[in-house]
Amino acid sequence: SLVDSERTDHSLVVSQIAGHSEDRAYPFELVCRCTEPSKRVQLRLRTIEGQYGEVRCTVVANVEPKVGQQVTLEVKPLSLHQQRAGGGDLSGASLSSVQFSGSFSLYQVHDWIRTCLPDVPQNPTSAVDSEDVEGEKVTRQLWFENVLTKSVLIVRYCAGLAVIESDSVSTIAIMREVVSAEANRRKVAINIKFSIDPKSTPRFLRKLDRRLHEHGALAKQVELVEALREITNEAGDSSYLSKEHRAAMSQPAPQAERSSSSTGRRGELDALFGVVRDLYVDAQKFDGRDARNPATHAELTDILHHYDFDRLSAFFTAAR
């Protein structure tokens, strides 16, 4: 989704086209046109983990003859993860895991990991202290952190074995799906074994709690302030408002600007809502349950929009 657009000067007209059709190869198309000459335009897009492919950008200069330049950016399945050096403090963390084993080489499994994650070097990293897993010496290790949810991901692998651990069930689900697809595409037989810690989902929800609460409160405050400003602008007088409402309207400008951006804070809140919805679906799938009930999804949406952690926790507990 488009987060925002930025230009140095002059207006920018943005047209968004969504959906597949016979004459469009991409499910999302964006056309940006400067109404007057501009030297710089910046667009920021928000990716959703599990949805991957490529972003193709074509810039056409307003000159004769027409000249354009095309740039293609790859979006990884776990695009919001970034690699971090060394390990971290995992005390209190509940890690679920998926394990792949089979007759694949070190370079094959490394290539699968590169397909899933950004910032992975082209060649396997230097060997680390080996660790016995299923009788195999796991000699490569990578650590990642999700920049949105702050979840952790640990990847350990060697020829014939890869062990993926994370405190996010959704991350495990995406890794399982993508690695399985890559192995099938290359006709490599693999065995898959996963282990889901029952404590991982409640603890992951607790990790999101503060940000869901803060972003939700800011969104409600912005809606209130915008409504009050519209009323007072029409009436030309705010003396009849309560003390609380006048105080809300007199917020410092920076905070109001940060929270009122429809494509900023609201977009991040929507992204967090999407994380929770995906977590519910993935947790249900790992438990072997059908997660397609519209009434259940409507209930979850209502809980998120009227956020309360106890209600959210009870919803996930009841679904198990």
PDB file of C-alpha atoms in Angstrom:
ATOM      1  CA  SER A   1       0.000   0.000   0.000  1.00  0.00           C
ATOM      2  CA  LEU A   2       1.089   3.592  -0.613  1.00  0.00           C
ATOM      3  CA  VAL A   3       2.233   5.198   2.645  1.00  0.00           C
ATOM      4  CA  ASP A   4       2.760   8.680   1.299  1.00  0.00           C
ATOM      5  CA  SER A   5       4.242  10.695  -1.526  1.00  0.00           C
ATOM      6  CA  GLU A   6       6.684  13.538  -1.220  1.00  0.00           C
ATOM      7  CA  ARG A   7       7.778  16.135  -3.741  1.00  0.00           C
ATOM      8  CA  THR A   8      10.142  19.061  -3.661  1.00  0.00           C
ATOM      9  CA  ASP A   9       7.657  21.435  -5.300  1.00  0.00           C
ATOM     10  CA  HIS A  10       4.517  21.469  -7.444  1.00  0.00           C
ATOM     11  CA  SER A  11       1.580  19.097  -7.154  1.00  0.00           C
ATOM     12  CA  LEU A  12       1.632  15.362  -7.755  1.00  0.00           C
ATOM     13  CA  VAL A  13      -1.411  13.536  -9.125  1.00  0.00           C
ATOM     14  CA  VAL A  14      -1.568   9.903  -7.941  1.00  0.00           C
ATOM     15  CA  SER A  15      -3.855   7.317  -9.550  1.00  0.00           C
ATOM     16  CA  GLN A  16      -4.059   3.857  -7.997  1.00  0.00           C
ATOM     17  CA  ILE A  17      -5.318   0.749  -9.809  1.00  0.00           C
ATOM     18  CA  ALA A  18      -5.871  -2.500  -7.922  1.00  0.00           C
ATOM     19  CA  GLY A  19      -6.874  -5.966  -9.062  1.00  0.00           C
ATOM     20  CA  HIS A  20      -5.849  -8.467 -11.720  1.00  0.00           C
ATOM     21  CA  SER A  21      -6.948  -8.287 -15.337  1.00  0.00           C
ATOM     22  CA  GLU A  22      -5.907  -9.892 -18.607  1.00  0.00           C
ATOM     23  CA  ASP A  23      -3.937  -6.845 -19.719  1.00  0.00           C
ATOM     24  CA  ARG A  24      -2.235  -6.171 -16.363  1.00  0.00           C
ATOM     25  CA  ALA A  25       0.500  -8.447 -15.055  1.00  0.00           C
ATOM     26  CA  TYR A  26       0.652  -6.797 -11.627  1.00  0.00           C
ATOM     27  CA  PRO A  27      -2.092  -6.770  -8.950  1.00  0.00           C
ATOM     28  CA  PHE A  28      -1.200  -3.226  -7.878  1.00  0.00           C
ATOM     29  CA  GLU A  29      -0.479  -0.329 -10.211  1.00  0.00           C
ATOM     30  CA  LEU A  30       0.255   3.283  -9.357  1.00  0.00           C
ATOM     31  CA  VAL A  31       0.526   6.142 -11.832  1.00  0.00           C
ATOM     32  CA  CYS A  32       2.079   9.406 -10.596  1.00  0.00           C
ATOM     33  CA  ARG A  33       2.053  12.504 -12.754  1.00  0.00           C
ATOM     34  CA  CYS A  34       3.603  15.879 -11.995  1.00  0.00           C
ATOM     35  CA  THR A  35       1.367  18.692 -13.225  1.00  0.00           C
ATOM     36  CA  GLU A  36       4.383  20.989 -13.509  1.00  0.00           C
ATOM     37  CA  PRO A  37       8.126  20.334 -13.963  1.00  0.00           C
ATOM     38  CA  SER A  38       9.696  18.663 -10.921  1.00  0.00           C
ATOM     39  CA  LYS A  39      13.189  17.413 -10.179  1.00  0.00           C
ATOM     40  CA  ARG A  40      12.428  15.054  -7.298  1.00  0.00           C
ATOM     41  CA  VAL A  41       9.520  12.819  -6.286  1.00  0.00           C
ATOM     42  CA  GLN A  42       9.610  10.325  -3.425  1.00  0.00           C
ATOM     43  CA  LEU A  43       7.124   7.499  -2.850  1.00  0.00           C
ATOM     44  CA  ARG A  44       7.033   5.219   0.172  1.00  0.00           C
ATOM     45  CA  LEU A  45       5.291   1.855   0.075  1.00  0.00           C
ATOM     46  CA  ARG A  46       4.358  -0.393   2.993  1.00  0.00           C
ATOM     47  CA  THR A  47       4.828  -4.109   2.374  1.00  0.00           C
ATOM     48  CA  ILE A  48       2.906  -6.945   4.003  1.00  0.00           C
ATOM     49  CA  GLU A  49       4.821 -10.044   4.987  1.00  0.00           C
ATOM     50  CA  GLY A  50       3.687 -13.114   3.101  1.00  0.00           C
ATOM     51  CA  GLN A  51       2.908 -11.026   0.006  1.00  0.00           C
ATOM     52  CA  TYR A  52       5.969 -10.915  -2.194  1.00  0.00           C
ATOM     53  CA  GLY A  53       7.163 -10.406  -5.737  1.00  0.00           C
ATOM     54  CA  GLU A  54       8.678  -7.389  -7.421  1.00  0.00           C
ATOM     55  CA  VAL A  55       8.051  -3.657  -7.637  1.00  0.00           C
ATOM     56  CA  ARG A  56       8.758  -2.290 -11.098  1.00  0.00           C
ATOM     57  CA  CYS A  57       9.171   1.471 -11.359  1.00  0.00           C
ATOM     58  CA  THR A  58       9.297   3.231 -14.725  1.00  0.00           C
ATOM     59  CA  VAL A  59      10.210   6.925 -14.814  1.00  0.00           C
ATOM     60  CA  VAL A  60       9.379   8.771 -18.046  1.00  0.00           C
ATOM     61  CA  ALA A  61      10.901  12.202 -18.538  1.00  0.00           C
ATOM     62  CA  ASN A  62       8.862  14.967 -20.146  1.00  0.00           C
ATOM     63  CA  VAL A  63      11.240  15.425 -23.069  1.00  0.00           C
ATOM     64  CA  GLU A  64      11.214  14.716 -26.777  1.00  0.00           C
ATOM     65  CA  PRO A  65      11.870  12.051 -27.832  1.00  0.00           C
ATOM     66  CA  LYS A  66      10.326  10.252 -24.822  1.00  0.00           C
ATOM     67  CA  VAL A  67      12.969   8.659 -22.603  1.00  0.00           C
ATOM     68  CA  GLY A  68      12.330   6.381 -19.632  1.00  0.00           C
ATOM     69  CA  GLN A  69      14.296   4.425 -17.062  1.00  0.00           C
ATOM     70  CA  GLN A  70      13.028   1.281 -15.340  1.00  0.00           C
ATOM     71  CA  VAL A  71      14.092  -0.046 -11.934  1.00  0.00           C
ATOM     72  CA  THR A  72      12.929  -3.370 -10.462  1.00  0.00           C
ATOM     73  CA  LEU A  73      12.989  -3.987  -6.703  1.00  0.00           C
ATOM     74  CA  GLU A  74      12.447  -7.417  -5.203  1.00  0.00           C
ATOM     75  CA  VAL A  75      10.052  -7.720  -2.235  1.00  0.00           C
ATOM     76  CA  LYS A  76      10.925 -10.722  -0.068  1.00  0.00           C
ATOM     77  CA  PRO A  77       8.295 -12.855   1.714  1.00  0.00           C
ATOM     78  CA  LEU A  78       9.680 -11.648   5.077  1.00  0.00           C
ATOM     79  CA  SER A  79      10.364  -8.129   3.819  1.00  0.00           C
ATOM     80  CA  LEU A  80      10.015  -6.447   7.240  1.00  0.00           C
ATOM     81  CA  HIS A  81      12.842  -8.451   8.788  1.00  0.00           C
ATOM     82  CA  GLN A  82      16.325  -7.042   9.076  1.00  0.00           C
ATOM     83  CA  GLN A  83      19.441  -8.925  10.032  1.00  0.00           C
ATOM     84  CA  ARG A  84      21.126  -8.081  13.285  1.00  0.00           C
ATOM     85  CA  ALA A  85      24.603  -8.979  14.411  1.00  0.00           C
ATOM     86  CA  GLY A  86      25.006 -11.690  16.996  1.00  0.00           C
ATOM     87  CA  GLY A  87      22.396 -13.086  19.311  1.00  0.00           C
ATOM     88  CA  GLY A  88      20.041 -11.354  21.669  1.00  0.00           C
ATOM     89  CA  ASP A  89      18.410 -11.864  25.018  1.00  0.00           C
ATOM     90  CA  LEU A  90      15.779 -14.560  24.551  1.00  0.00           C
ATOM     91  CA  SER A  91      14.992 -14.971  28.236  1.00  0.00           C
ATOM     92  CA  GLY A  92      11.266 -15.401  28.600  1.00  0.00           C
ATOM     93  CA  ALA A  93      10.762 -15.844  24.845  1.00  0.00           C
ATOM     94  CA  SER A  94       8.538 -18.668  23.610  1.00  0.00           C
ATOM     95  CA  LEU A  95       9.908 -19.886  20.308  1.00  0.00           C
ATOM     96  CA  SER A  96       8.074 -22.022  17.807  1.00  0.00           C
ATOM     97  CA  SER A  97      10.050 -23.783  15.111  1.00  0.00           C
ATOM     98  CA  VAL A  98       9.966 -25.491  11.737  1.00  0.00           C
ATOM     99  CA  GLN A  99      12.649 -27.930  10.652  1.00  0.00           C
ATOM    100  CA  PHE A 100      13.559 -28.954   7.108  1.00  0.00           C
ATOM    101  CA  SER A 101      15.664 -32.022   6.427  1.00  0.00           C
ATOM    102  CA  GLY A 102      16.609 -33.869   3.269  1.00  0.00           C
ATOM    103  CA  SER A 103      19.348 -34.435   0.720  1.00  0.00           C
ATOM    104  CA  PHE A 104      19.999 -30.798  -0.127  1.00  0.00           C
ATOM    105  CA  SER A 105      23.346 -29.022  -0.179  1.00  0.00           C
ATOM    106  CA  LEU A 106      24.491 -26.101   1.952  1.00  0.00           C
ATOM    107  CA  TYR A 107      24.221 -23.760  -1.038  1.00  0.00           C
ATOM    108  CA  GLN A 108      20.706 -24.942  -1.862  1.00  0.00           C
ATOM    109  CA  VAL A 109      19.349 -24.264   1.615  1.00  0.00           C
ATOM    110  CA  HIS A 110      21.209 -20.945   1.733  1.00  0.00           C
ATOM    111  CA  ASP A 111      19.537 -19.951  -1.530  1.00  0.00           C
ATOM    112  CA  TRP A 112      16.101 -20.799  -0.067  1.00  0.00           C
ATOM    113  CA  ILE A 113      16.828 -18.572   2.914  1.00  0.00           C
ATOM    114  CA  ARG A 114      17.899 -15.749   0.573  1.00  0.00           C
ATOM    115  CA  THR A 115      14.566 -16.156  -1.219  1.00  0.00           C
ATOM    116  CA  CYS A 116      12.688 -15.595   2.060  1.00  0.00           C
ATOM    117  CA  LEU A 117      14.695 -12.839   3.729  1.00  0.00           C
ATOM    118  CA  PRO A 118      16.422  -9.554   2.838  1.00  0.00           C
ATOM    119  CA  ASP A 119      20.027  -8.709   3.669  1.00  0.00           C
ATOM    120  CA  VAL A 120      21.222 -12.302   3.332  1.00  0.00           C
ATOM    121  CA  PRO A 121      24.700 -12.499   1.726  1.00  0.00           C
ATOM    122  CA  GLN A 122      25.041 -14.243  -1.607  1.00  0.00           C
ATOM    123  CA  ASN A 123      27.231 -16.961  -0.131  1.00  0.00           C
ATOM    124  CA  PRO A 124      26.872 -18.773   3.209  1.00  0.00           C
ATOM    125  CA  THR A 125      28.372 -16.954   6.157  1.00  0.00           C
ATOM    126  CA  SER A 126      31.473 -18.170   7.927  1.00  0.00           C
ATOM    127  CA  ALA A 127      30.996 -21.241  10.074  1.00  0.00           C
ATOM    128  CA  VAL A 128      30.083 -20.725  13.712  1.00  0.00           C
ATOM    129  CA  ASP A 129      30.435 -23.088  16.641  1.00  0.00           C
ATOM    130  CA  SER A 130      28.574 -26.220  15.602  1.00  0.00           C
ATOM    131  CA  GLU A 131      25.511 -27.429  17.465  1.00  0.00           C
ATOM    132  CA  ASP A 132      23.978 -30.893  17.366  1.00  0.00           C
ATOM    133  CA  VAL A 133      20.428 -30.959  15.984  1.00  0.00           C
ATOM    134  CA  GLU A 134      18.997 -34.351  15.063  1.00  0.00           C
ATOM    135  CA  GLY A 135      22.561 -35.703  15.026  1.00  0.00           C
ATOM    136  CA  GLU A 136      23.710 -33.076  12.505  1.00  0.00           C
ATOM    137  CA  LYS A 137      26.274 -30.331  13.031  1.00  0.00           C
ATOM    138  CA  VAL A 138      24.497 -27.023  12.334  1.00  0.00           C
ATOM    139  CA  THR A 139      27.292 -24.624  11.380  1.00  0.00           C
ATOM    140  CA  ARG A 140      25.563 -21.499   9.970  1.00  0.00           C
ATOM    141  CA  GLN A 141      23.423 -19.090  11.962  1.00  0.00           C
ATOM    142  CA  LEU A 142      21.566 -15.842  11.148  1.00  0.00           C
ATOM    143  CA  TRP A 143      19.529 -13.575  13.449  1.00  0.00           C
ATOM    144  CA  PHE A 144      16.732 -11.266  12.310  1.00  0.00           C
ATOM    145  CA  GLU A 145      14.253  -8.855  13.865  1.00  0.00           C
ATOM    146  CA  ASN A 146      10.911  -7.683  12.479  1.00  0.00           C
ATOM    147  CA  VAL A 147      10.994  -3.865  12.334  1.00  0.00           C
ATOM    148  CA  LEU A 148       7.220  -3.607  12.856  1.00  0.00           C
ATOM    149  CA  THR A 149       6.469  -6.195  15.551  1.00  0.00           C
ATOM    150  CA  LYS A 150       9.988  -6.599  17.040  1.00  0.00           C
ATOM    151  CA  SER A 151       9.644 -10.375  16.804  1.00  0.00           C
ATOM    152  CA  VAL A 152      12.843 -12.410  16.509  1.00  0.00           C
ATOM    153  CA  LEU A 153      13.873 -14.990  13.933  1.00  0.00           C
ATOM    154  CA  ILE A 154      16.800 -17.387  14.238  1.00  0.00           C
ATOM    155  CA  VAL A 155      17.946 -19.387  11.205  1.00  0.00           C
ATOM    156  CA  ARG A 156      20.409 -22.251  11.695  1.00  0.00           C
ATOM    157  CA  TYR A 157      21.385 -24.518   8.854  1.00  0.00           C
ATOM    158  CA  CYS A 158      23.880 -26.855   7.234  1.00  0.00           C
ATOM    159  CA  ALA A 159      23.808 -29.325   4.372  1.00  0.00           C
ATOM    160  CA  GLY A 160      20.710 -31.492   4.786  1.00  0.00           C
ATOM    161  CA  LEU A 161      19.151 -29.552   7.679  1.00  0.00           C
ATOM    162  CA  ALA A 162      17.636 -26.145   8.469  1.00  0.00           C
ATOM    163  CA  VAL A 163      16.036 -25.095  11.744  1.00  0.00           C
ATOM    164  CA  ILE A 164      13.906 -21.915  11.853  1.00  0.00           C
ATOM    165  CA  GLU A 165      12.816 -20.481  15.209  1.00  0.00           C
ATOM    166  CA  SER A 166      10.646 -17.441  15.945  1.00  0.00           C
ATOM    167  CA  ASP A 167       8.282 -16.085  18.576  1.00  0.00           C
ATOM    168  CA  SER A 168       5.819 -15.307  15.745  1.00  0.00           C
ATOM    169  CA  VAL A 169       3.725 -18.188  14.433  1.00  0.00           C
ATOM    170  CA  SER A 170       3.103 -16.203  11.225  1.00  0.00           C
ATOM    171  CA  THR A 171       6.839 -16.048  10.495  1.00  0.00           C
ATOM    172  CA  ILE A 172       7.071 -19.820  10.888  1.00  0.00           C
ATOM    173  CA  ALA A 173       4.084 -20.259   8.548  1.00  0.00           C
ATOM    174  CA  ILE A 174       5.629 -18.053   5.836  1.00  0.00           C
ATOM    175  CA  MET A 175       9.002 -19.809   6.028  1.00  0.00           C
ATOM    176  CA  ARG A 176       7.319 -23.205   5.778  1.00  0.00           C
ATOM    177  CA  GLU A 177       5.260 -22.145   2.767  1.00  0.00           C
ATOM    178  CA  VAL A 178       8.071 -20.511   0.803  1.00  0.00           C
ATOM    179  CA  VAL A 179      10.786 -23.102   1.475  1.00  0.00           C
ATOM    180  CA  SER A 180       8.346 -25.909   0.602  1.00  0.00           C
ATOM    181  CA  ALA A 181       7.463 -24.171  -2.666  1.00  0.00           C
ATOM    182  CA  GLU A 182      11.135 -23.617  -3.553  1.00  0.00           C
ATOM    183  CA  ALA A 183      12.011 -27.231  -2.810  1.00  0.00           C
ATOM    184  CA  ASN A 184       9.085 -28.493  -4.901  1.00  0.00           C
ATOM    185  CA  ARG A 185      10.013 -26.172  -7.756  1.00  0.00           C
ATOM    186  CA  ARG A 186      13.520 -27.627  -7.807  1.00  0.00           C
ATOM    187  CA  LYS A 187      12.242 -31.181  -7.245  1.00  0.00           C
ATOM    188  CA  VAL A 188      14.146 -31.599  -3.987  1.00  0.00           C
ATOM    189  CA  ALA A 189      12.518 -33.973  -1.494  1.00  0.00           C
ATOM    190  CA  ILE A 190      12.380 -32.531   2.030  1.00  0.00           C
ATOM    191  CA  ASN A 191      10.887 -33.550   5.342  1.00  0.00           C
ATOM    192  CA  ILE A 192       9.104 -30.884   7.385  1.00  0.00           C
ATOM    193  CA  LYS A 193       8.586 -31.000  11.126  1.00  0.00           C
ATOM    194  CA  PHE A 194       7.197 -28.101  13.131  1.00  0.00           C
ATOM    195  CA  SER A 195       6.738 -27.424  16.815  1.00  0.00           C
ATOM    196  CA  ILE A 196       4.401 -24.668  18.008  1.00  0.00           C
ATOM    197  CA  ASP A 197       4.884 -23.433  21.565  1.00  0.00           C
ATOM    198  CA  PRO A 198       1.390 -22.822  23.023  1.00  0.00           C
ATOM    199  CA  LYS A 199       2.787 -19.833  24.947  1.00  0.00           C
ATOM    200  CA  SER A 200       4.160 -18.089  21.858  1.00  0.00           C
ATOM    201  CA  THR A 201       0.881 -16.539  20.646  1.00  0.00           C
ATOM    202  CA  PRO A 202      -0.212 -15.069  24.026  1.00  0.00           C
ATOM    203  CA  ARG A 203       3.254 -13.624  24.596  1.00  0.00           C
ATOM    204  CA  PHE A 204       3.412 -12.236  21.074  1.00  0.00           C
ATOM    205  CA  LEU A 205       0.044 -10.505  21.595  1.00  0.00           C
ATOM    206  CA  ARG A 206       1.379  -9.043  24.838  1.00  0.00           C
ATOM    207  CA  LYS A 207       4.376  -7.691  22.902  1.00  0.00           C
ATOM    208  CA  LEU A 208       1.981  -5.865  20.543  1.00  0.00           C
ATOM    209  CA  ASP A 209      -0.310  -4.612  23.322  1.00  0.00           C
ATOM    210  CA  ARG A 210       1.372  -1.279  24.099  1.00  0.00           C
ATOM    211  CA  ARG A 211       1.601  -0.212  20.457  1.00  0.00           C
ATOM    212  CA  LEU A 212      -1.957  -1.290  19.654  1.00  0.00           C
ATOM    213  CA  HIS A 213      -3.203   0.684  22.639  1.00  0.00           C
ATOM    214  CA  GLU A 214      -1.149   3.812  21.872  1.00  0.00           C
ATOM    215  CA  HIS A 215      -1.912   3.869  18.141  1.00  0.00           C
ATOM    216  CA  GLY A 216      -5.592   3.193  18.772  1.00  0.00           C
ATOM    217  CA  ALA A 217      -5.823   6.010  21.313  1.00  0.00           C
ATOM    218  CA  LEU A 218      -4.064   8.407  18.928  1.00  0.00           C
ATOM    219  CA  ALA A 219      -6.382   7.456  16.073  1.00  0.00           C
ATOM    220  CA  LYS A 220      -9.463   8.146  18.214  1.00  0.00           C
ATOM    221  CA  GLN A 221      -7.986  11.437  19.407  1.00  0.00           C
ATOM    222  CA  VAL A 222      -7.299  12.530  15.835  1.00  0.00           C
ATOM    223  CA  GLU A 223     -10.836  11.679  14.746  1.00  0.00           C
ATOM    224  CA  LEU A 224     -12.194  13.707  17.661  1.00  0.00           C
ATOM    225  CA  VAL A 225      -9.976  16.719  16.951  1.00  0.00           C
ATOM    226  CA  GLU A 226     -10.823  16.709  13.248  1.00  0.00           C
ATOM    227  CA  ALA A 227     -14.549  16.562  14.017  1.00  0.00           C
ATOM    228  CA  LEU A 228     -14.282  19.395  16.574  1.00  0.00           C
ATOM    229  CA  ARG A 229     -12.307  21.583  14.173  1.00  0.00           C
ATOM    230  CA  GLU A 230     -14.887  21.032  11.461  1.00  0.00           C
ATOM    231  CA  ILE A 231     -17.696  22.031  13.833  1.00  0.00           C
ATOM    232  CA  THR A 232     -15.926  25.094  15.182  1.00  0.00           C
ATOM    233  CA  ASN A 233     -14.852  26.245  11.726  1.00  0.00           C
ATOM    234  CA  GLU A 234     -18.470  26.186  10.609  1.00  0.00           C
ATOM    235  CA  ALA A 235     -19.746  27.908  13.751  1.00  0.00           C
ATOM    236  CA  GLY A 236     -16.785  30.268  14.120  1.00  0.00           C
ATOM    237  CA  ASP A 237     -16.861  29.835  17.892  1.00  0.00           C
ATOM    238  CA  SER A 238     -15.495  27.210  20.288  1.00  0.00           C
ATOM    239  CA  SER A 239     -16.605  28.731  23.590  1.00  0.00           C
ATOM    240  CA  TYR A 240     -19.484  26.273  23.903  1.00  0.00           C
ATOM    241  CA  LEU A 241     -17.143  23.255  23.901  1.00  0.00           C
ATOM    242  CA  SER A 242     -16.292  21.499  27.143  1.00  0.00           C
ATOM    243  CA  LYS A 243     -12.935  22.060  28.801  1.00  0.00           C
ATOM    244  CA  GLU A 244     -11.756  18.595  27.701  1.00  0.00           C
ATOM    245  CA  HIS A 245     -12.653  19.242  24.076  1.00  0.00           C
ATOM    246  CA  ARG A 246     -10.961  22.647  24.033  1.00  0.00           C
ATOM    247  CA  ALA A 247      -7.848  21.046  25.551  1.00  0.00           C
ATOM    248  CA  ALA A 248      -7.877  18.381  22.844  1.00  0.00           C
ATOM    249  CA  MET A 249      -7.995  21.048  20.132  1.00  0.00           C
ATOM    250  CA  SER A 250      -5.072  22.935  21.680  1.00  0.00           C
ATOM    251  CA  GLN A 251      -2.668  19.998  21.362  1.00  0.00           C
ATOM    252  CA  PRO A 252       0.882  20.860  20.302  1.00  0.00           C
ATOM    253  CA  ALA A 253       1.045  20.874  16.521  1.00  0.00           C
ATOM    254  CA  PRO A 254       3.851  18.288  16.139  1.00  0.00           C
ATOM    255  CA  GLN A 255       1.918  15.576  17.954  1.00  0.00           C
ATOM    256  CA  ALA A 256      -1.242  16.357  16.042  1.00  0.00           C
ATOM    257  CA  GLU A 257       0.624  16.205  12.767  1.00  0.00           C
ATOM    258  CA  ARG A 258       2.294  12.929  13.635  1.00  0.00           C
ATOM    259  CA  SER A 259      -0.927  11.271  14.670  1.00  0.00           C
ATOM    260  CA  SER A 260      -3.268  12.782  12.122  1.00  0.00           C
ATOM    261  CA  SER A 261      -1.505  11.649   8.972  1.00  0.00           C
ATOM    262  CA  SER A 262      -4.025   9.359   7.304  1.00  0.00           C
ATOM    263  CA  THR A 263      -1.214   7.434   5.633  1.00  0.00           C
ATOM    264  CA  GLY A 264       1.159   7.510   8.602  1.00  0.00           C
ATOM    265  CA  ARG A 265      -0.022   6.549  12.059  1.00  0.00           C
ATOM    266  CA  ARG A 266      -3.326   5.212  10.755  1.00  0.00           C
ATOM    267  CA  GLY A 267      -1.444   3.125   8.222  1.00  0.00           C
ATOM    268  CA  GLU A 268       0.783   1.671  10.934  1.00  0.00           C
ATOM    269  CA  LEU A 269      -2.258   0.845  13.067  1.00  0.00           C
ATOM    270  CA  ASP A 270      -3.877  -0.909  10.088  1.00  0.00           C
ATOM    271  CA  ALA A 271      -0.622  -2.821   9.562  1.00  0.00           C
ATOM    272  CA  LEU A 272      -0.691  -3.992  13.188  1.00  0.00           C
ATOM    273  CA  PHE A 273      -4.327  -5.021  12.771  1.00  0.00           C
ATOM    274  CA  GLY A 274      -3.237  -7.078   9.757  1.00  0.00           C
ATOM    275  CA  VAL A 275      -0.514  -8.753  11.818  1.00  0.00           C
ATOM    276  CA  VAL A 276      -3.061  -9.826  14.450  1.00  0.00           C
ATOM    277  CA  ARG A 277      -5.497 -11.129  11.812  1.00  0.00           C
ATOM    278  CA  ASP A 278      -2.743 -13.129  10.103  1.00  0.00           C
ATOM    279  CA  LEU A 279      -1.604 -14.463  13.475  1.00  0.00           C
ATOM    280  CA  TYR A 280      -5.115 -15.751  14.159  1.00  0.00           C
ATOM    281  CA  VAL A 281      -5.361 -17.464  10.756  1.00  0.00           C
ATOM    282  CA  ASP A 282      -1.892 -19.033  11.033  1.00  0.00           C
ATOM    283  CA  ALA A 283      -2.456 -20.231  14.606  1.00  0.00           C
ATOM    284  CA  GLN A 284      -5.724 -21.866  13.532  1.00  0.00           C
ATOM    285  CA  LYS A 285      -4.070 -23.566  10.574  1.00  0.00           C
ATOM    286  CA  PHE A 286      -1.294 -25.013  12.720  1.00  0.00           C
ATOM    287  CA  ASP A 287      -3.981 -26.377  15.055  1.00  0.00           C
ATOM    288  CA  GLY A 288      -5.745 -27.954  12.078  1.00  0.00           C
ATOM    289  CA  ARG A 289      -8.816 -25.707  12.283  1.00  0.00           C
ATOM    290  CA  ASP A 290     -10.734 -23.807   9.619  1.00  0.00           C
ATOM    291  CA  ALA A 291     -10.096 -20.048   9.959  1.00  0.00           C
ATOM    292  CA  ARG A 292     -12.504 -18.864   7.247  1.00  0.00           C
ATOM    293  CA  ASN A 293     -15.579 -18.177   9.386  1.00  0.00           C
ATOM    294  CA  PRO A 294     -16.743 -14.610   8.453  1.00  0.00           C
ATOM    295  CA  ALA A 295     -18.508 -14.112  11.794  1.00  0.00           C
ATOM    296  CA  THR A 296     -15.297 -14.888  13.696  1.00  0.00           C
ATOM    297  CA  HIS A 297     -13.290 -12.434  11.583  1.00  0.00           C
ATOM    298  CA  ALA A 298     -15.952  -9.770  12.126  1.00  0.00           C
ATOM    299  CA  GLU A 299     -15.677 -10.316  15.884  1.00  0.00           C
ATOM    300  CA  LEU A 300     -11.894  -9.972  15.745  1.00  0.00           C
ATOM    301  CA  THR A 301     -12.202  -6.759  13.726  1.00  0.00           C
ATOM    302  CA  ASP A 302     -14.582  -5.324  16.319  1.00  0.00           C
ATOM    303  CA  ILE A 303     -12.163  -6.193  19.137  1.00  0.00           C
ATOM    304  CA  LEU A 304      -9.304  -4.472  17.324  1.00  0.00           C
ATOM    305  CA  HIS A 305     -11.266  -1.305  16.552  1.00  0.00           C
ATOM    306  CA  HIS A 306     -12.466  -1.150  20.197  1.00  0.00           C
ATOM    307  CA  TYR A 307      -9.172  -2.417  21.486  1.00  0.00           C
ATOM    308  CA  ASP A 308      -8.989  -4.218  24.787  1.00  0.00           C
ATOM    309  CA  PHE A 309      -6.188  -6.671  25.494  1.00  0.00           C
ATOM    310  CA  ASP A 310      -8.251  -8.905  27.776  1.00  0.00           C
ATOM    311  CA  ARG A 311     -10.938  -9.298  25.089  1.00  0.00           C
ATOM    312  CA  LEU A 312      -8.307 -10.014  22.454  1.00  0.00           C
ATOM    313  CA  SER A 313      -6.555 -12.571  24.660  1.00  0.00           C
ATOM    314  CA  ALA A 314      -9.884 -14.256  25.492  1.00  0.00           C
ATOM    315  CA  PHE A 315     -10.746 -14.401  21.784  1.00  0.00           C
ATOM    316  CA  PHE A 316      -7.515 -16.241  20.936  1.00  0.00           C
ATOM    317  CA  THR A 317      -7.916 -18.558  23.940  1.00  0.00           C
ATOM    318  CA  ALA A 318     -11.485 -19.460  22.974  1.00  0.00           C
ATOM    319  CA  ALA A 319     -10.394 -20.200  19.399  1.00  0.00           C
ATOM    320  CA  ARG A 320      -7.996 -22.928  20.534  1.00  0.00           C
TER     321      ARG A 320
END
